[in-house]
Coordinates of C-alpha atoms and ligand atoms in Angstrom, one line a residue:
M563 CA 62.2 145.2 118.2
T564 CA 59.8 143.2 120.4
L565 CA 60.7 139.7 121.5
P566 CA 58.2 136.9 122.2
G567 CA 60.1 136.0 125.4
S568 CA 63.5 136.2 127.2
V569 CA 65.4 135.8 130.4
L570 CA 66.9 139.0 131.7
H571 CA 70.0 138.7 133.9
W572 CA 70.6 142.0 135.8
F573 CA 74.3 142.3 136.7
R574 CA 75.1 144.6 139.6
R575 CA 77.9 143.7 142.0
D576 CA 78.5 140.3 140.6
L577 CA 80.7 141.3 137.6
R578 CA 82.0 137.8 136.9
T579 CA 81.1 134.4 135.4
A580 CA 82.8 132.1 138.0
D581 CA 80.7 131.2 141.1
N582 CA 77.8 133.3 140.0
R583 CA 74.7 131.4 141.1
A584 CA 72.3 134.0 139.8
L585 CA 73.9 133.9 136.3
N586 CA 73.8 130.2 136.4
R587 CA 70.1 130.2 137.3
A588 CA 69.4 132.6 134.4
I589 CA 71.3 130.4 132.0
S590 CA 69.5 127.3 133.1
L591 CA 66.1 129.0 132.8
A592 CA 67.0 130.2 129.3
K593 CA 68.0 126.7 128.3
K594 CA 65.0 125.0 129.9
S595 CA 62.5 127.4 128.3
N596 CA 64.4 127.8 125.1
L597 CA 64.5 131.6 125.5
P598 CA 67.3 134.0 124.8
L599 CA 69.3 135.3 127.7
I600 CA 69.7 139.0 127.8
P601 CA 72.4 140.2 130.3
V602 CA 72.2 143.9 131.3
F603 CA 74.1 146.3 133.5
F604 CA 72.8 149.8 134.4
L605 CA 75.0 152.8 134.6
D606 CA 72.6 154.4 137.0
P607 CA 73.1 158.2 137.3
E608 CA 72.2 158.0 141.0
Y609 CA 75.4 156.0 141.7
H610 CA 77.6 156.4 138.7
N611 CA 78.0 160.2 138.7
P612 CA 81.2 162.2 139.2
T613 CA 80.2 163.4 142.6
A614 CA 79.4 160.0 144.2
C615 CA 81.8 157.9 142.3
G616 CA 85.3 159.3 141.5
P617 CA 86.9 158.7 138.1
L618 CA 89.2 155.9 139.2
R619 CA 86.4 153.7 140.5
M620 CA 84.3 154.6 137.4
R621 CA 87.1 153.6 135.1
F622 CA 87.4 150.3 137.1
I623 CA 83.7 149.7 136.7
L624 CA 83.8 150.4 132.9
E625 CA 86.8 148.1 132.5
S626 CA 85.0 145.4 134.6
I627 CA 81.9 145.5 132.5
S628 CA 83.9 145.5 129.2
A629 CA 85.8 142.4 130.5
L630 CA 82.5 140.8 131.4
Q631 CA 81.1 141.6 128.0
R632 CA 84.0 139.9 126.3
S633 CA 83.8 136.9 128.7
L634 CA 80.0 136.4 128.0
D635 CA 80.7 136.7 124.2
D636 CA 83.2 133.9 124.6
K637 CA 81.3 131.7 127.0
C638 CA 77.7 132.0 125.9
S639 CA 76.2 133.7 122.9
S640 CA 74.7 136.6 124.8
R641 CA 76.0 140.1 124.7
L642 CA 76.0 142.3 127.8
R643 CA 73.9 145.4 127.3
V644 CA 74.9 148.6 129.1
I645 CA 72.1 150.9 129.8
C646 CA 72.6 154.4 131.0
A647 CA 69.5 155.0 133.0
R648 CA 67.9 154.5 136.4
P649 CA 66.5 150.9 136.3
T650 CA 63.2 152.0 137.7
D651 CA 62.8 154.5 134.8
V652 CA 63.2 151.9 132.0
F653 CA 62.4 148.4 133.4
P654 CA 58.7 148.4 132.3
D655 CA 59.7 149.4 128.8
L656 CA 62.4 146.8 128.6
V657 CA 60.2 144.0 129.9
R658 CA 57.6 144.9 127.3
R659 CA 60.1 145.1 124.4
W660 CA 62.0 142.0 125.3
G661 CA 59.1 140.0 126.5
V662 CA 60.9 139.2 129.7
K663 CA 59.5 136.1 131.3
H664 CA 62.2 135.6 134.0
L665 CA 64.2 138.4 135.7
V666 CA 67.2 137.1 137.6
F667 CA 69.6 139.0 139.9
E668 CA 71.6 138.7 143.0
Y669 CA 70.4 140.1 146.4
E670 CA 71.9 143.3 147.6
Y671 CA 71.8 144.3 151.3
A672 CA 72.4 148.0 151.4
P673 CA 69.2 149.9 152.1
S674 CA 69.2 152.1 149.0
E675 CA 69.9 149.1 146.7
R676 CA 67.2 147.1 148.5
A677 CA 64.7 149.9 148.0
R678 CA 65.7 150.1 144.3
D679 CA 65.2 146.4 143.8
E680 CA 61.8 146.4 145.5
A681 CA 60.7 149.3 143.3
V682 CA 61.8 147.3 140.2
V683 CA 60.0 144.2 141.4
A684 CA 56.9 146.3 141.9
D685 CA 57.3 147.9 138.5
V686 CA 57.3 144.5 136.7
E687 CA 54.5 143.0 138.8
G688 CA 51.8 143.6 136.2
F689 CA 53.8 141.9 133.4
D690 CA 53.7 138.3 134.8
V691 CA 57.4 138.2 135.2
D692 CA 59.0 135.5 137.4
V693 CA 61.5 137.3 139.6
V694 CA 64.4 135.0 140.7
R695 CA 66.9 136.2 143.3
E696 CA 70.0 134.5 144.5
H697 CA 72.4 135.1 147.3
G698 CA 76.1 135.6 146.3
F699 CA 77.8 138.8 147.5
T700 CA 79.0 137.5 150.9
L701 CA 80.1 134.1 152.1
Y702 CA 77.1 133.5 154.2
N703 CA 73.5 134.4 153.5
P704 CA 72.7 136.9 156.2
N705 CA 69.3 135.3 156.7
V706 CA 70.9 132.0 157.5
L707 CA 73.1 133.6 160.1
L708 CA 70.2 135.4 161.6
Q709 CA 68.1 132.2 161.8
K710 CA 71.0 130.6 163.6
A711 CA 71.1 133.5 166.0
K712 CA 67.5 132.5 166.8
G713 CA 66.0 136.0 166.4
A714 CA 68.6 137.5 168.7
T715 CA 70.0 140.7 167.4
A716 CA 73.0 140.5 165.1
P717 CA 76.3 140.2 167.0
T718 CA 78.1 143.5 167.4
T719 CA 81.5 142.1 168.5
M720 CA 83.8 140.0 166.3
S721 CA 84.1 137.2 168.9
S722 CA 80.3 136.8 169.1
F723 CA 80.2 136.9 165.3
L724 CA 82.9 134.2 165.1
S725 CA 81.0 131.9 167.4
L726 CA 77.9 132.3 165.3
V727 CA 79.8 131.4 162.2
D728 CA 81.3 128.5 164.1
D729 CA 77.8 127.2 164.7
V730 CA 76.8 127.6 161.1
G731 CA 79.9 125.9 159.7
D732 CA 81.8 126.5 156.5
P733 CA 80.1 128.6 153.8
E734 CA 78.8 126.8 150.7
N735 CA 81.3 125.8 148.1
P736 CA 81.7 127.9 145.0
V737 CA 80.0 126.8 141.8
E738 CA 81.5 126.7 138.3
F739 CA 80.2 128.8 135.5
A740 CA 76.9 127.4 134.3
D741 CA 77.6 124.3 136.4
G742 CA 80.5 123.5 134.3
R743 CA 78.5 122.8 131.1
Q744 CA 79.1 124.3 127.8
V745 CA 76.5 127.0 127.2
E746 CA 74.6 127.0 124.0
L747 CA 71.6 129.1 124.0
T748 CA 69.8 127.9 120.9
S749 CA 67.3 130.5 120.0
C750 CA 69.3 133.5 120.9
P751 CA 68.4 136.3 118.5
D752 CA 71.5 138.2 119.4
A753 CA 72.5 138.8 115.7
T754 CA 69.1 140.5 115.1
L755 CA 69.4 142.5 118.3
K756 CA 72.9 143.6 117.4
D757 CA 71.6 145.0 114.0
D758 CA 68.9 146.7 115.8
D759 CA 71.0 148.4 118.5
K760 CA 69.6 151.8 118.0
D761 CA 69.9 152.5 121.7
G762 CA 73.6 151.8 121.7
Y763 CA 73.2 149.3 124.5
L764 CA 75.9 147.0 123.1
L765 CA 78.7 149.5 123.6
V766 CA 80.4 150.1 126.9
P767 CA 80.7 153.9 127.1
K768 CA 83.9 155.7 127.7
L769 CA 84.5 157.9 130.8
G770 CA 84.0 161.1 128.7
D771 CA 80.6 159.8 127.4
I772 CA 79.2 159.8 130.9
G773 CA 80.4 163.2 132.1
Y774 CA 83.8 162.2 133.5
E775 CA 87.2 163.7 132.7
D776 CA 89.7 161.2 131.3
C777 CA 92.0 159.9 134.1
T778 CA 94.1 157.7 131.9
K779 CA 97.1 160.0 132.5
Q780 CA 96.9 159.3 136.2
T781 CA 100.3 159.2 137.7
G782 CA 99.7 156.9 140.7
W783 CA 101.8 153.8 141.3
E784 CA 99.0 151.3 141.6
R785 CA 96.8 151.0 138.5
F786 CA 93.8 148.8 139.2
R787 CA 92.6 147.2 136.0
G788 CA 89.0 146.1 136.3
G789 CA 87.7 142.7 135.5
E790 CA 87.4 139.1 136.6
E791 CA 90.6 137.9 134.9
E792 CA 92.7 140.6 136.5
G793 CA 91.2 139.9 139.9
I794 CA 91.8 136.2 139.7
A795 CA 95.4 136.8 138.5
R796 CA 96.0 139.0 141.6
M797 CA 94.4 136.4 143.9
D798 CA 96.6 133.6 142.3
E799 CA 99.7 135.7 142.7
F800 CA 99.1 136.5 146.3
L801 CA 98.1 133.0 147.3
S802 CA 101.2 131.5 145.6
R803 CA 103.7 133.8 147.3
E804 CA 106.4 131.6 148.9
G805 CA 104.3 128.5 148.0
G806 CA 101.3 129.8 150.0
K807 CA 103.3 130.5 153.2
V808 CA 102.7 134.3 153.0
A809 CA 98.9 133.9 152.8
A810 CA 98.8 131.2 155.6
R811 CA 101.1 133.2 157.9
F812 CA 99.4 136.5 157.1
A813 CA 99.0 138.7 160.2
K814 CA 97.4 142.0 159.2
P815 CA 99.2 144.2 161.9
K816 CA 102.5 143.1 160.5
T817 CA 101.8 144.3 157.0
S818 CA 103.2 147.7 156.2
P819 CA 101.0 150.7 155.3
A820 CA 104.0 152.2 153.7
A821 CA 104.7 149.4 151.2
F822 CA 103.7 150.9 147.9
V823 CA 106.0 149.1 145.4
K824 CA 105.0 145.6 146.4
R825 CA 101.9 145.6 148.6
E826 CA 101.9 143.3 151.6
T827 CA 98.1 142.6 151.6
T828 CA 96.1 141.1 148.8
V829 CA 94.8 144.3 147.4
L830 CA 91.7 142.4 146.3
S831 CA 89.2 144.8 147.8
P832 CA 88.2 146.5 144.5
Y833 CA 87.6 143.1 143.0
L834 CA 85.6 141.8 146.0
A835 CA 83.6 145.1 146.3
L836 CA 82.4 144.8 142.7
G837 CA 82.1 141.1 142.6
C838 CA 84.8 140.6 139.9
V839 CA 86.2 137.9 142.4
S840 CA 83.8 135.8 144.4
S841 CA 84.4 135.9 148.1
R842 CA 83.5 132.2 148.2
V843 CA 86.2 131.3 145.6
F844 CA 88.8 133.3 147.6
H845 CA 87.6 131.7 150.9
A846 CA 87.7 128.1 149.4
R847 CA 91.2 128.7 148.0
L848 CA 92.4 130.1 151.3
R849 CA 90.9 127.2 153.3
D850 CA 92.7 124.6 151.1
L851 CA 95.9 126.5 151.5
E852 CA 95.6 126.8 155.3
E853 CA 95.1 123.1 155.6
N854 CA 98.6 122.5 154.3
H855 CA 100.4 125.2 156.3
D856 CA 100.9 126.5 159.8
V857 CA 98.6 129.4 160.1
A858 CA 99.0 132.6 162.1
E859 CA 97.4 132.5 165.5
M860 CA 94.9 135.4 165.9
P861 CA 91.8 134.6 163.8
Q862 CA 90.9 138.3 163.5
T863 CA 94.2 139.2 162.0
R864 CA 94.6 136.2 159.6
L865 CA 93.6 136.6 156.0
W866 CA 90.6 134.4 156.8
G867 CA 89.8 136.9 159.5
Q868 CA 89.7 139.7 157.0
L869 CA 87.0 138.0 155.2
M870 CA 85.2 137.5 158.5
W871 CA 85.3 141.3 159.1
R872 CA 83.7 141.7 155.8
E873 CA 81.0 139.2 156.6
H874 CA 80.4 140.7 160.0
F875 CA 80.0 144.3 158.7
W876 CA 77.7 143.2 155.9
L877 CA 75.5 141.3 158.4
L878 CA 75.2 144.5 160.5
A879 CA 74.8 146.8 157.6
G880 CA 71.8 144.9 156.3
M881 CA 70.1 145.1 159.7
V882 CA 71.1 148.4 161.3
P883 CA 69.1 151.4 159.9
E884 CA 71.2 154.4 158.7
F885 CA 74.4 152.4 159.1
H886 CA 76.3 155.1 157.2
R887 CA 75.1 157.9 159.4
M888 CA 75.2 159.0 163.0
N889 CA 71.6 159.9 163.5
G890 CA 69.0 157.2 163.4
N891 CA 71.8 154.6 163.7
P892 CA 71.3 152.6 166.9
V893 CA 74.8 151.3 167.1
C894 CA 76.5 154.7 166.6
R895 CA 77.4 156.9 169.6
K896 CA 76.2 160.4 169.3
I897 CA 79.3 162.6 169.4
N898 CA 79.1 166.4 169.2
W899 CA 81.5 166.8 166.3
R900 CA 82.5 170.2 165.1
T901 CA 80.1 171.9 162.7
G902 CA 79.9 175.1 160.6
D903 CA 82.6 176.9 158.7
E904 CA 85.5 175.7 160.8
A905 CA 84.5 172.1 160.3
E906 CA 84.2 172.7 156.6
L907 CA 87.6 174.4 156.4
R908 CA 89.3 171.6 158.3
L909 CA 87.6 168.9 156.2
K910 CA 88.8 170.7 153.0
T911 CA 92.3 171.1 154.2
W912 CA 92.5 167.4 155.1
A913 CA 90.9 166.3 151.8
E914 CA 93.2 168.5 149.8
A915 CA 96.3 167.0 151.5
R916 CA 97.3 170.3 153.1
T917 CA 97.4 169.4 156.8
G918 CA 101.1 170.0 157.1
Y919 CA 101.6 166.5 158.4
P920 CA 103.5 164.7 155.7
W921 CA 102.3 161.2 156.6
I922 CA 98.6 162.3 156.5
D923 CA 99.1 164.3 153.3
A924 CA 101.0 161.5 151.6
L925 CA 98.3 159.0 152.4
M926 CA 95.7 161.4 151.1
M927 CA 97.6 161.8 147.8
Q928 CA 97.8 158.0 147.5
L929 CA 94.0 157.9 148.0
K930 CA 93.4 160.5 145.3
T931 CA 95.9 159.2 142.7
E932 CA 95.4 155.5 143.2
G933 CA 92.0 155.0 144.9
F934 CA 93.6 152.7 147.4
V935 CA 95.3 153.0 150.8
H936 CA 96.4 150.2 153.1
H937 CA 94.2 149.5 156.1
L938 CA 96.5 151.2 158.6
G939 CA 96.9 154.2 156.4
R940 CA 93.1 154.5 156.4
H941 CA 93.3 154.2 160.2
S942 CA 95.7 157.2 160.2
L943 CA 93.5 159.3 157.9
A944 CA 90.3 158.5 159.7
C945 CA 91.7 159.0 163.2
F946 CA 93.3 162.3 162.3
L947 CA 90.1 163.7 160.8
T948 CA 87.9 162.7 163.7
R949 CA 88.8 162.0 167.3
G950 CA 92.6 162.4 166.8
D951 CA 93.1 165.9 165.6
L952 CA 90.4 167.7 163.8
W953 CA 87.2 166.7 165.5
V954 CA 85.3 166.6 162.3
S955 CA 82.4 164.0 161.9
W956 CA 83.3 160.6 160.4
E957 CA 80.3 161.0 158.1
E958 CA 82.3 163.7 156.2
G959 CA 85.3 161.4 155.9
Y960 CA 83.0 158.6 154.7
K961 CA 81.9 160.7 151.8
V962 CA 85.5 161.6 150.8
F963 CA 86.4 157.9 150.9
E964 CA 83.2 157.0 149.0
H965 CA 84.3 159.4 146.2
Y966 CA 87.9 158.3 145.9
L967 CA 88.1 154.7 146.8
V968 CA 88.1 152.2 144.0
D969 CA 87.0 149.6 146.6
Y970 CA 84.2 151.7 148.1
D971 CA 81.8 149.5 149.9
Y972 CA 78.8 150.7 151.9
A973 CA 79.1 148.3 154.8
L974 CA 82.9 148.3 155.1
N975 CA 83.3 152.1 154.8
S976 CA 80.6 152.8 157.4
A977 CA 81.7 150.2 159.9
N978 CA 85.4 151.2 159.7
W979 CA 84.7 154.9 160.0
M980 CA 82.6 154.2 163.1
W981 CA 85.3 152.1 164.4
L982 CA 88.1 154.6 163.9
S983 CA 86.1 157.5 165.3
C984 CA 85.2 155.4 168.3
S985 CA 81.6 155.8 167.4
A986 CA 80.9 152.1 167.5
F987 CA 82.7 148.7 167.9
F988 CA 85.9 150.3 169.5
S989 CA 85.9 152.5 172.5
M990 CA 89.5 153.1 173.5
Y991 CA 89.4 156.7 172.5
F992 CA 92.5 157.5 174.6
R993 CA 94.6 155.5 172.0
V994 CA 95.2 157.9 169.2
Y995 CA 97.4 157.5 166.1
S996 CA 100.2 160.0 166.1
P997 CA 100.8 161.3 162.6
V998 CA 104.5 161.5 163.5
A999 CA 105.4 158.5 165.7
F1000 CA 103.3 156.1 163.6
A1001 CA 104.8 157.4 160.4
K1002 CA 108.3 157.0 161.9
K1003 CA 107.5 153.4 162.8
W1004 CA 106.5 152.4 159.2
D1005 CA 108.1 154.9 156.9
K1006 CA 111.4 155.4 158.7
E1007 CA 113.3 156.8 155.8
G1008 CA 110.3 158.7 154.4
A1009 CA 110.3 156.8 151.1
F1010 CA 106.5 156.7 151.1
I1011 CA 106.2 160.3 151.9
K1012 CA 108.7 161.4 149.3
H1013 CA 107.0 159.3 146.6
Y1014 CA 103.6 160.9 147.2
L1015 CA 104.8 164.3 148.2
P1016 CA 107.6 165.1 145.8
V1017 CA 107.9 168.6 147.2
L1018 CA 109.5 167.1 150.3
R1019 CA 111.9 164.9 148.3
K1020 CA 115.1 166.8 149.1
L1021 CA 114.4 167.3 152.8
P1022 CA 116.8 165.4 155.0
T1023 CA 115.3 162.3 156.4
K1024 CA 115.7 163.7 159.9
Y1025 CA 113.0 166.2 159.2
I1026 CA 110.7 164.3 156.8
H1027 CA 108.0 163.6 159.4
E1028 CA 108.2 167.0 161.0
P1029 CA 109.3 169.4 158.4
W1030 CA 108.4 172.5 160.5
K1031 CA 111.4 171.5 162.7
A1032 CA 113.9 172.0 159.9
P1033 CA 116.0 175.2 160.2
A1034 CA 115.1 177.9 157.7
M1035 CA 118.4 177.3 155.8
V1036 CA 117.7 173.5 155.5
Q1037 CA 114.2 174.2 154.2
K1038 CA 115.7 176.7 151.7
M1039 CA 118.4 174.3 150.5
A1040 CA 115.7 171.5 150.1
G1041 CA 113.6 173.8 148.0
C1042 CA 110.8 173.4 150.4
V1043 CA 110.0 176.4 152.6
I1044 CA 107.3 175.6 155.1
G1045 CA 104.4 177.9 154.8
K1046 CA 105.3 178.6 151.1
D1047 CA 106.1 175.3 149.3
Y1048 CA 104.5 173.0 151.9
P1049 CA 101.9 174.1 154.4
E1050 CA 102.4 174.8 158.1
R1051 CA 100.8 172.0 160.2
M1052 CA 97.2 172.9 160.7
V1053 CA 97.1 171.8 164.4
D1054 CA 99.6 170.8 167.0
H1055 CA 98.9 167.1 167.4
S1056 CA 100.0 166.7 171.0
K1057 CA 97.7 169.6 172.1
A1058 CA 94.7 168.7 169.8
S1059 CA 94.7 165.0 170.7
K1060 CA 94.7 165.8 174.4
E1061 CA 91.8 168.2 174.0
N1062 CA 89.9 165.7 171.9
I1063 CA 90.4 162.8 174.4
A1064 CA 88.8 165.0 177.0
K1065 CA 85.9 165.8 174.7
M1066 CA 85.5 162.2 173.9
K1067 CA 85.3 161.4 177.6
E1068 CA 82.5 163.9 178.0
N1069 CA 80.7 162.5 175.0
Y1070 CA 81.0 159.0 176.2
A1071 CA 79.6 160.0 179.6
R1072 CA 76.5 161.4 177.8
N1073 CA 76.0 158.2 175.8
E1074 CA 74.5 155.2 177.5
Y1075 CA 77.4 152.9 176.7
G1076 CA 81.1 153.2 176.0
A1077 CA 84.6 152.9 177.3
E1078 CA 83.4 152.3 180.8
R1079 CA 81.7 149.1 179.7
G1080 CA 85.1 148.0 178.6
E1081 CA 84.5 146.9 175.0
R1082 CA 87.9 145.6 173.9
Q1083 CA 87.9 144.6 170.4
H1084 CA 91.1 144.4 168.5
M1085 CA 91.2 144.8 164.8
N1086 CA 94.1 144.8 162.5
G1087 CA 96.6 147.0 164.2
E1088 CA 95.3 147.9 167.6
S1089 CA 96.9 145.9 170.3
Ligands
FAD334 P1 93.4 142.3 152.8 O1 94.0 142.6 154.1 O2 94.1 141.5 151.8 O3 92.0 141.6 153.2 C1 91.2 140.8 152.2 C2 89.8 141.3 152.1 O4 89.2 141.3 153.4 C3 89.7 142.8 151.7 O5 89.8 142.9 150.3 C4 88.3 143.1 152.3 O6 87.3 142.7 151.4 C5 88.3 142.4 153.6 N1 88.7 143.2 154.7 C6 90.0 143.6 155.0 N2 90.0 144.4 156.1 C7 88.7 144.6 156.4 C8 88.1 145.4 157.4 N3 88.7 146.1 158.3 N4 86.7 145.4 157.4 C9 86.0 144.7 156.6 N5 86.6 143.9 155.6 C10 87.9 143.9 155.5 N6 87.3 148.3 152.6 C11 86.6 148.2 151.5 O7 86.7 147.2 150.8 N7 85.8 149.3 151.1 C12 85.7 150.4 151.8 O8 85.0 151.3 151.4 C13 86.5 150.5 153.0 N8 86.5 151.6 153.7 C14 87.3 151.7 154.9 C15 87.3 152.9 155.6 C16 88.1 153.0 156.7 C17 88.1 154.3 157.5 C18 89.0 152.0 157.1 C19 89.8 152.1 158.3 C20 88.9 150.8 156.4 C21 88.1 150.6 155.3 N9 88.0 149.4 154.5 C22 87.3 149.4 153.4 C23 88.6 148.2 155.1 C24 90.0 147.8 154.7 O9 90.9 148.9 154.9 C25 90.2 147.4 153.2 O10 89.2 146.4 153.0 C26 91.5 146.8 153.0 O11 92.5 147.7 153.3 C27 91.6 146.4 151.5 O12 92.9 145.9 151.2 P2 93.2 144.4 150.8 O13 92.2 144.0 149.8 O14 94.6 144.3 150.5 O15 92.9 143.7 152.2

């Protein structure tokens, strides 16, 4: 059916009602002009396909949009429509059919999303549509930060970023849903549209409907349920631990990468990455809590500091071309990573959790079954693949993480991979994570390893981090013969890491900046 007019709100990575300025704007435009509000979400085959987006994240997205649909049903009389198509393919048709007068959405800063948005804006140009965009994904509007930096390039160190933020002051306060007013959209023709849902837009598809295999039988420990309510419940739970002391005294390097029954960090990243929880709400709650408690000392490692890393990397990602690649990316050192069949084989072995290093393989299994790994676990995985052991490009690791992580985020994934591979931000390439010593520090008894690699369960603790050292008889008794039940280690870490440090030295000498300049950033674990 064709409507005489409407306000279209396009949800993307703002899958919530609280502190959603763009949604509030759409609602107020609908009320002011007495037009129906039509909220939409696109399942875009470019992003939501089984290669780019693994089933665990996809399931999280579907749950989040189902929750949002229920929430909008309750809070305002507008049903979320889920459209399986590329926005640029269908926008002109939707605008015509629904008589869209105002199109409202939140800014995105990654280049491909920006290009998509520009294409949509160009598509609707001829239809006399008022396009309204609001900032909302990060605490600070990057343009405001850049204005404050007075045209200077974006800061590439955390300390310069923090002084910029210091100049700007606190981020804006969160806003309530529709400014706290009850929403009644008088002329909403939703009932008519529901009867006329020949396109099936009012149903959230199931995984199987969009080319995914069902993953509901997933065995992983952590089960992320998508949605705003679930995200807020997790935030509340974490912020109330020991009356708020845990959050206030939070120091990232002290949190354990091997804690899998009760996590020691917030585990809010999937909810922040898809906007189920607003970073401004989280920040405001944290600020209030910190005012009433003694806080940990190092700003970078505090919980507040974690949000600042997110801000910092999003500011850079919006400015630096090809932020997720080595070539064409001005902040990334050009390292001559291994290429060809050997690189492919190494990548595959790492990604299939067959390195023969239990700590690395257990972390990989956690990633694949749960879609989440603690930050220091990600350090171990990333260092091992790149400069530590395998000398495979961080771009390859980025893609594996992109596929499996529930919290995949363009800026955070790129920046952290560059960091760990010493391609940018961090240059102490001679500091390498040992897949054995680091594991012994955090997973002394091997409980984490045994949980994610049951084949090693019966191996005596003495050998759990280095099973190749177990005598043949011990291996046999434990039902885990190395080379048969569990792989031989693919490289000898002590040899490989030494060779790689030497290669890194050569690579740094070829690059115009590096360790010699003494960049000494410390993030979450390096000391
Ligand atoms: P908490 O410690 O509770 O921190 C709260 C929030 O702060 C996080 O949810 C996140 O939004 C932000 N944050 C925390 N650490 C960082 C960091 N180092 N950089 C930027 N922001 C941070 N995080 C993602 O959200 N998506 C990714 O795709 C991603 N890829 C990564 C790849 C590698 C190689 C590494 C080393 C890290 C990556 N991270 C990524 C950053 C970090 O590991 C996760 O944000 C964090 O582990 C999520 O757990 P949490 O929510 O419990 O974090």
